[in-house]
XYZ file of N, CA and C in Angstrom:
603
model
N 0.850 -1.196 0.000
C 0.000 0.000 0.000
C 0.886 1.247 0.000
N 0.497 2.219 -0.813
C 1.282 3.446 -0.868
C 1.091 4.262 0.405
N 2.090 5.077 0.720
C 1.962 5.971 1.861
C 0.819 6.966 1.640
N 0.583 7.324 0.379
C -0.526 8.223 0.066
C -1.862 7.602 0.448
N -2.045 6.314 0.137
C -3.310 5.652 0.475
C -3.471 5.538 1.980
N -2.366 5.234 2.672
C -2.422 5.162 4.128
C -2.815 6.511 4.720
N -2.309 7.575 4.126
C -2.535 8.923 4.636
C -3.944 9.417 4.374
N -4.481 9.144 3.190
C -5.737 9.765 2.748
C -6.891 8.794 2.539
N -6.589 7.507 2.394
C -7.638 6.568 2.025
C -8.110 6.750 0.602
N -7.351 7.568 -0.159
C -7.682 7.885 -1.553
C -9.112 8.408 -1.697
N -9.485 9.291 -0.764
C -10.821 9.894 -0.809
C -10.743 11.417 -0.651
N -9.547 11.977 -0.882
C -9.340 13.383 -0.523
C -9.378 14.341 -1.703
N -9.824 13.883 -2.871
C -9.784 14.733 -4.059
C -10.477 16.068 -3.884
N -11.700 16.065 -3.368
C -12.453 17.318 -3.219
C -11.769 18.253 -2.225
N -11.309 17.705 -1.104
C -10.648 18.524 -0.092
C -9.356 19.125 -0.642
N -8.609 18.336 -1.384
C -7.340 18.792 -1.956
C -7.577 19.935 -2.939
N -8.564 19.750 -3.819
C -8.885 20.790 -4.797
C -9.383 22.046 -4.107
N -10.184 21.899 -3.051
C -10.726 23.051 -2.327
C -9.606 23.837 -1.645
N -8.593 23.130 -1.145
C -7.482 23.806 -0.476
C -6.733 24.715 -1.442
N -6.484 24.217 -2.652
C -5.767 25.034 -3.625
C -6.648 26.151 -4.187
N -7.942 25.878 -4.313
C -8.857 26.943 -4.753
C -8.851 28.089 -3.749
N -8.784 27.769 -2.457
C -8.732 28.804 -1.424
C -7.427 29.599 -1.517
N -6.338 28.916 -1.821
C -5.057 29.611 -1.985
C -5.118 30.599 -3.149
N -5.747 30.161 -4.251
C -5.885 31.047 -5.415
C -6.710 32.273 -5.048
N -7.810 32.054 -4.337
C -8.675 33.181 -3.938
C -7.939 34.166 -3.033
N -6.988 33.653 -2.253
C -6.235 34.519 -1.336
C -5.097 35.256 -2.040
N -4.931 34.987 -3.338
C -3.899 35.678 -4.095
C -2.583 34.940 -4.198
N -2.509 33.711 -3.686
C -1.271 32.934 -3.744
C -1.002 32.451 -5.175
N 0.264 32.410 -5.523
C 0.685 31.854 -6.806
C 0.831 30.339 -6.641
N 0.032 29.576 -7.373
C 0.071 28.117 -7.248
C 0.619 27.456 -8.514
N 1.304 28.234 -9.339
C 1.753 27.703 -10.622
C 3.271 27.616 -10.761
N 3.962 27.521 -9.635
C 5.421 27.431 -9.692
C 5.933 26.234 -10.455
N 5.291 25.085 -10.257
C 5.745 23.871 -10.944
C 5.591 23.994 -12.461
N 4.446 24.510 -12.894
C 4.214 24.666 -14.330
C 5.190 25.670 -14.931
N 5.429 26.741 -14.218
C 6.370 27.757 -14.697
C 7.788 27.172 -14.813
N 8.167 26.377 -13.840
C 9.474 25.717 -13.852
C 9.608 24.819 -15.086
N 8.586 24.002 -15.331
C 8.618 23.085 -16.480
C 8.647 23.860 -17.800
N 7.895 24.945 -17.853
C 7.838 25.742 -19.081
C 9.177 26.380 -19.409
N 10.022 26.558 -18.404
C 11.350 27.119 -18.647
C 12.317 26.072 -19.195
N 11.935 24.798 -19.107
C 12.817 23.714 -19.544
C 12.543 23.230 -20.956
N 11.283 23.260 -21.357
C 10.914 22.771 -22.689
C 9.960 23.771 -23.346
N 10.000 23.898 -24.675
C 9.173 24.904 -25.347
C 7.704 24.514 -25.403
N 6.848 25.505 -25.557
C 5.421 25.240 -25.743
C 5.238 24.287 -26.907
N 4.277 23.373 -26.756
C 4.066 22.345 -27.757
C 4.730 21.035 -27.397
N 5.666 21.064 -26.445
C 6.348 19.839 -26.020
C 5.356 18.908 -25.327
N 5.679 17.606 -25.367
C 4.824 16.610 -24.715
C 5.260 16.448 -23.261
N 4.304 16.567 -22.349
C 4.581 16.501 -20.917
C 3.700 15.444 -20.269
N 4.315 14.567 -19.493
C 3.586 13.592 -18.683
C 3.596 14.080 -17.242
N 2.410 14.295 -16.691
C 2.274 14.668 -15.289
C 2.055 13.374 -14.508
N 3.134 12.908 -13.870
C 3.120 11.620 -13.175
C 2.702 11.830 -11.726
N 1.542 11.301 -11.369
C 0.963 11.626 -10.078
C 0.285 12.980 -10.160
N -0.569 13.129 -11.157
C -1.146 14.440 -11.515
C -2.144 14.954 -10.491
N -2.666 14.079 -9.631
C -3.632 14.519 -8.632
C -4.851 15.164 -9.260
N -5.218 16.327 -8.752
C -6.415 17.024 -9.240
C -6.139 17.824 -10.512
N -4.908 17.762 -11.017
C -4.608 18.347 -12.319
C -4.103 19.768 -12.322
N -3.796 20.318 -11.152
C -3.406 21.728 -11.073
C -2.231 22.056 -12.007
N -1.172 21.252 -11.963
C 0.020 21.535 -12.772
C -0.266 21.322 -14.253
N -0.894 20.208 -14.563
C -1.120 19.864 -15.964
C -2.094 20.819 -16.645
N -3.131 21.226 -15.946
C -4.100 22.150 -16.535
C -3.418 23.467 -16.898
N -2.550 23.927 -16.014
C -1.826 25.161 -16.307
C -0.887 24.985 -17.493
N -0.186 23.859 -17.563
C 0.706 23.607 -18.693
C -0.074 23.518 -20.004
N -1.243 22.907 -19.964
C -2.076 22.842 -21.166
C -2.495 24.242 -21.598
N -2.817 25.101 -20.632
C -3.167 26.489 -20.951
C -1.999 27.217 -21.613
N -0.782 26.813 -21.268
C 0.416 27.437 -21.832
C 0.830 26.826 -23.174
N 0.048 25.851 -23.647
C 0.299 25.298 -24.978
C 1.041 23.992 -25.026
N 1.124 23.286 -23.886
C 1.819 22.001 -23.863
C 0.850 20.854 -24.155
N 1.391 19.790 -24.726
C 0.632 18.579 -25.045
C 0.774 17.638 -23.850
N -0.239 17.580 -23.016
C -0.110 16.948 -21.703
C -0.930 15.672 -21.549
N -0.403 14.773 -20.720
C -1.110 13.570 -20.287
C -0.940 13.463 -18.779
N -2.033 13.163 -18.075
C -1.972 13.021 -16.627
C -2.242 11.593 -16.197
N -1.466 11.124 -15.221
C -1.619 9.762 -14.693
C -1.605 9.818 -13.173
N -2.555 9.130 -12.547
C -2.593 9.046 -11.095
C -3.334 7.765 -10.714
N -3.063 7.276 -9.501
C -3.736 6.069 -9.029
C -5.000 6.383 -8.240
N -5.103 7.598 -7.709
C -6.194 7.978 -6.816
C -7.410 8.441 -7.621
N -8.457 7.632 -7.613
C -9.661 7.936 -8.396
C -10.326 9.233 -7.941
N -10.256 9.539 -6.641
C -10.907 10.749 -6.146
C -10.198 12.004 -6.665
N -8.889 11.926 -6.809
C -8.135 13.056 -7.359
C -8.422 13.199 -8.847
N -8.419 12.084 -9.561
C -8.686 12.122 -10.996
C -10.093 12.627 -11.295
N -11.050 12.309 -10.422
C -12.419 12.792 -10.632
C -12.442 14.311 -10.644
N -11.668 14.921 -9.768
C -11.606 16.379 -9.734
C -10.881 16.929 -10.962
N -9.826 16.256 -11.384
C -9.107 16.687 -12.587
C -10.032 16.654 -13.801
N -10.779 15.569 -13.933
C -11.698 15.431 -15.082
C -12.824 16.458 -15.010
N -13.264 16.782 -13.799
C -14.310 17.784 -13.634
C -13.821 19.164 -14.064
N -12.568 19.477 -13.731
C -12.019 20.788 -14.047
C -11.581 20.921 -15.504
N -11.138 19.820 -16.096
C -10.652 19.873 -17.485
C -11.006 18.571 -18.205
N -12.292 18.390 -18.520
C -12.728 17.125 -19.136
C -12.135 16.885 -20.513
N -11.617 17.943 -21.140
C -11.066 17.786 -22.494
C -9.651 17.232 -22.497
N -9.021 17.161 -21.344
C -7.635 16.689 -21.266
C -7.588 15.186 -20.959
N -6.498 14.507 -21.361
C -6.400 13.058 -21.162
C -5.888 12.694 -19.768
N -6.762 12.084 -18.989
C -6.429 11.654 -17.636
C -6.534 10.132 -17.568
N -5.539 9.494 -16.958
C -5.532 8.033 -16.882
C -5.269 7.582 -15.453
N -6.001 6.531 -15.041
C -5.746 5.930 -13.734
C -4.766 4.781 -13.917
N -3.621 4.874 -13.267
C -2.591 3.841 -13.389
C -1.625 3.944 -12.228
N -1.034 2.812 -11.882
C 0.010 2.741 -10.864
C 1.338 3.070 -11.533
N 2.018 4.093 -11.050
C 3.272 4.507 -11.673
C 4.330 3.407 -11.637
N 4.232 2.510 -10.673
C 5.212 1.428 -10.567
C 5.037 0.382 -11.661
N 3.909 0.450 -12.368
C 3.657 -0.493 -13.468
C 3.184 0.237 -14.718
N 3.467 1.531 -14.793
C 2.945 2.368 -15.876
C 3.526 1.982 -17.237
N 2.648 1.661 -18.160
C 3.036 1.337 -19.539
C 2.198 2.209 -20.470
N 2.804 3.135 -21.206
C 2.018 4.023 -22.067
C 1.276 3.305 -23.190
N 1.929 2.329 -23.827
C 1.370 1.708 -25.033
C -0.035 1.136 -24.851
N -0.300 0.340 -23.801
C -1.660 -0.205 -23.646
C -2.735 0.860 -23.483
N -2.321 2.059 -23.056
C -3.270 3.163 -22.889
C -3.405 3.998 -24.158
N -2.663 3.614 -25.201
C -2.707 4.374 -26.445
C -1.899 5.646 -26.395
N -0.910 5.678 -25.517
C -0.064 6.863 -25.335
C 1.306 6.582 -25.939
N 1.805 7.501 -26.746
C 3.147 7.349 -27.308
C 4.186 7.612 -26.222
N 5.193 6.742 -26.154
C 6.240 6.862 -25.133
C 7.370 7.740 -25.641
N 7.058 8.989 -25.916
C 8.090 9.904 -26.428
C 7.945 11.281 -25.795
N 7.749 11.312 -24.477
C 7.559 12.575 -23.785
C 8.859 13.360 -23.740
N 8.717 14.673 -23.883
C 9.867 15.562 -23.750
C 10.211 15.802 -22.286
N 9.197 15.723 -21.440
C 9.402 15.968 -20.018
C 8.385 15.174 -19.212
N 8.856 14.568 -18.139
C 7.982 13.943 -17.149
C 8.160 14.715 -15.855
N 7.054 15.186 -15.280
C 7.128 15.919 -14.021
C 6.411 15.137 -12.927
N 7.083 15.013 -11.786
C 6.514 14.379 -10.600
C 6.569 15.404 -9.469
N 5.498 16.166 -9.330
C 5.423 17.203 -8.299
C 4.605 16.688 -7.124
N 4.546 17.483 -6.053
C 3.648 17.131 -4.960
C 4.072 15.949 -4.119
N 5.357 15.797 -3.858
C 5.852 14.724 -2.984
C 5.472 13.329 -3.477
N 5.505 13.140 -4.781
C 5.162 11.830 -5.332
C 6.060 10.735 -4.767
N 7.359 10.935 -4.810
C 8.273 9.849 -4.421
C 8.202 9.488 -2.939
N 8.129 10.436 -2.018
C 7.993 10.042 -0.618
C 6.665 9.363 -0.295
N 5.660 9.519 -1.158
C 4.336 8.957 -0.893
C 4.074 7.650 -1.629
N 5.085 7.148 -2.361
C 4.950 5.859 -3.025
C 4.971 4.728 -2.004
N 4.517 3.548 -2.439
C 4.700 2.363 -1.609
C 6.195 2.103 -1.455
N 6.613 1.836 -0.244
C 8.035 1.623 0.030
C 8.590 0.514 -0.862
N 9.742 0.782 -1.446
C 10.402 -0.208 -2.276
C 10.047 -0.155 -3.746
N 9.107 0.743 -4.121
C 8.708 0.822 -5.534
C 9.379 1.978 -6.270
N 10.200 2.746 -5.559
C 10.763 3.960 -6.151
C 11.562 3.668 -7.424
N 12.403 2.638 -7.376
C 13.235 2.318 -8.541
C 12.370 1.909 -9.727
N 11.315 1.125 -9.468
C 10.425 0.703 -10.551
C 9.709 1.898 -11.164
N 9.283 2.835 -10.327
C 8.612 4.034 -10.842
C 9.558 4.815 -11.750
N 10.782 5.004 -11.311
C 11.748 5.753 -12.118
C 12.024 5.025 -13.432
N 12.120 3.711 -13.405
C 12.333 2.946 -14.641
C 11.178 3.146 -15.616
N 9.966 3.079 -15.112
C 8.796 3.225 -15.987
C 8.667 4.647 -16.526
N 8.952 5.623 -15.696
C 8.872 7.010 -16.161
C 9.979 7.300 -17.171
N 11.156 6.744 -16.947
C 12.254 6.915 -17.899
C 11.901 6.310 -19.246
N 11.263 5.150 -19.219
C 10.879 4.472 -20.469
C 9.866 5.289 -21.261
N 9.156 6.179 -20.589
C 8.166 7.027 -21.279
C 8.804 8.251 -21.921
N 10.074 8.513 -21.596
C 10.771 9.678 -22.138
C 11.431 9.377 -23.468
N 11.466 10.367 -24.340
C 12.280 10.248 -25.539
C 13.747 10.410 -25.144
N 14.689 9.924 -25.944
C 16.099 10.225 -25.686
C 16.304 11.742 -25.647
N 16.978 12.224 -24.647
C 17.134 13.659 -24.465
C 16.026 14.296 -23.653
N 15.043 13.493 -23.243
C 13.952 14.001 -22.422
C 14.378 14.202 -20.979
N 13.544 14.914 -20.217
C 13.872 15.279 -18.844
C 12.870 14.705 -17.847
N 13.389 14.209 -16.730
C 12.565 13.831 -15.584
C 12.776 14.876 -14.501
N 11.684 15.523 -14.081
C 11.733 16.555 -13.051
C 10.907 16.081 -11.860
N 11.525 16.070 -10.692
C 10.815 15.645 -9.484
C 11.152 16.576 -8.340
N 10.119 17.034 -7.642
C 10.309 17.854 -6.455
C 9.657 17.178 -5.267
N 10.414 17.015 -4.183
C 9.820 16.367 -3.010
C 10.575 16.738 -1.733
N 9.865 16.581 -0.616
C 10.431 16.869 0.689
C 11.352 15.770 1.159
N 12.280 16.181 2.026
C 13.293 15.258 2.539
C 13.292 15.172 4.057
N 12.488 15.991 4.701
C 12.436 15.964 6.166
C 11.003 16.180 6.635
N 10.799 16.058 7.927
C 9.443 16.126 8.490
C 8.780 17.473 8.251
N 9.583 18.519 8.148
C 9.014 19.857 7.943
C 8.397 20.017 6.568
N 8.787 19.160 5.624
C 8.316 19.284 4.241
C 7.473 18.091 3.789
N 7.076 17.238 4.738
C 6.343 16.029 4.369
C 5.181 15.766 5.334
N 4.096 15.169 4.821
C 2.988 14.780 5.694
C 3.175 13.385 6.280
N 4.266 12.727 5.932
C 4.600 11.379 6.403
C 6.064 11.382 6.831
N 6.512 10.361 7.570
C 7.935 10.289 7.901
C 8.776 10.250 6.622
N 9.968 10.874 6.649
C 10.804 10.892 5.444
C 11.072 9.486 4.919
N 11.061 9.374 3.599
C 11.297 8.086 2.959
C 12.595 8.109 2.179
N 12.482 8.215 0.877
C 13.643 8.172 0.008
C 14.544 9.389 0.222
N 15.852 9.153 0.274
C 16.817 10.248 0.379
C 17.213 10.700 -1.027
N 17.863 11.858 -1.098
C 18.330 12.322 -2.406
C 19.357 11.366 -2.990
N 20.246 10.852 -2.151
C 21.261 9.910 -2.646
C 20.603 8.661 -3.216
N 19.563 8.165 -2.542
C 18.854 6.978 -3.033
C 18.123 7.292 -4.337
N 17.531 8.467 -4.384
C 16.842 8.871 -5.617
C 17.828 8.945 -6.779
N 18.962 9.578 -6.545
C 19.972 9.693 -7.602
C 20.482 8.325 -8.037
N 20.638 7.413 -7.085
C 21.088 6.054 -7.432
C 20.066 5.358 -8.324
N 18.789 5.523 -8.003
C 17.731 4.921 -8.832
C 17.751 5.527 -10.231
N 17.946 6.833 -10.297
C 17.998 7.502 -11.591
C 19.207 7.028 -12.401
N 20.359 6.900 -11.752
C 21.559 6.424 -12.439
C 21.358 5.014 -12.970
N 20.671 4.177 -12.200
C 20.405 2.806 -12.633
C 19.500 2.777 -13.861
N 18.699 3.823 -14.029
C 17.810 3.933 -15.202
C 18.468 4.723 -16.333
N 19.782 4.944 -16.214
C 20.558 5.684 -17.230
C 20.132 7.133 -17.351
N 19.759 7.732 -16.237
C 19.468 9.150 -16.183
C 20.660 9.892 -15.569
N 20.891 11.108 -16.033
C 21.999 11.921 -15.551
C 21.468 13.183 -14.889
N 21.932 13.455 -13.680
C 21.533 14.679 -12.987
C 22.125 15.887 -13.699
N 21.254 16.837 -14.078
C 21.752 18.043 -14.758
C 21.561 19.300 -13.922
N 20.629 19.273 -12.949
C 20.433 20.443 -12.105
C 19.615 20.069 -10.878
N 19.790 20.858 -9.830
C 18.994 20.644 -8.612
C 18.753 21.990 -7.956
N 17.523 22.181 -7.477
C 17.122 23.451 -6.886
C 16.420 23.203 -5.557
N 16.285 24.266 -4.778
C 15.634 24.168 -3.471
C 14.133 24.410 -3.546
N 13.682 25.013 -4.653
C 12.266 25.342 -4.814
C 11.905 25.262 -6.296
N 10.599 25.337 -6.557
C 10.127 25.396 -7.940
C 10.372 26.772 -8.551
N 10.826 27.721 -7.755
C 11.244 29.020 -8.280
C 12.723 29.020 -8.650
N 13.341 27.839 -8.630
C 14.738 27.643 -9.049
C 15.750 28.308 -8.123
N 15.422 28.395 -6.832
C 16.418 28.855 -5.867
C 17.508 27.795 -5.740
N 18.759 28.198 -5.544
C 19.857 27.225 -5.465
C 19.648 26.233 -4.318
N 19.991 24.979 -4.560
C 19.867 23.963 -3.509
C 21.066 24.033 -2.580
N 20.775 24.094 -1.276
C 21.840 24.256 -0.286
C 21.850 23.139 0.741
N 21.260 22.006 0.381
C 21.217 20.891 1.318
C 20.005 20.914 2.228
N 19.008 21.710 1.915
C 17.821 21.832 2.753
C 16.858 20.671 2.623
N 15.651 20.879 3.180
C 14.693 19.797 3.300
C 13.765 19.595 2.129
N 13.965 20.325 1.034
C 13.165 20.146 -0.173
C 14.085 20.308 -1.381
N 13.891 19.452 -2.366
C 14.746 19.523 -3.561
C 13.927 19.269 -4.812
N 14.252 20.012 -5.859
C 13.689 19.809 -7.192
C 14.848 19.373 -8.090
N 14.772 18.157 -8.586
C 15.868 17.569 -9.355
C 15.495 17.410 -10.821
N 16.434 17.713 -11.690
C 16.253 17.577 -13.135
C 17.264 16.544 -13.647
N 16.740 15.454 -14.191
C 17.589 14.411 -14.755
C 17.333 14.279 -16.260
N 18.377 13.970 -16.979
C 18.339 13.850 -18.446
C 18.443 12.390 -18.852
N 17.583 12.006 -19.805
C 17.705 10.659 -20.359
C 18.701 10.689 -21.520
């Protein structure tokens, strides 16, 4: 069982969407992840939102002209994504076994983004498999971008995967680290409790 399912029971889609809607109403900028991705690949590029949740990142990227596909295991989150953007392609799938072809998706993404603490919330021991499957969905020269917390201050669960372990999994999948930041605003990484990593296939 994933840490996400243990935490939420996979019934939190409406609450999650409502929380971000309240942030938007209060004037908060909730599009840092999309802006970060848009700085890496040009409009029109194919983007896979891995662990897309309620679709906040992907919907914004689609508005900016990206060709997006969203994948998540939580039906309650996907229901909200489909409600907000029914015209976009949303798929329910386990990232640890994700295969684009059976879903009719071409495995030639320019960028795969895993935002929202995807890796710390996976089922323990599946991290390497997830990275392998996401890498297989990338075209040669494509990018895997993942941002996640590394300590209790940045996570809703006890810390799981370390940066060193994440990098080892990426190296095993023939990915190369090209950049790392402390935030989605591209602040320099200084060893803190949150990291956004960019790996190249």
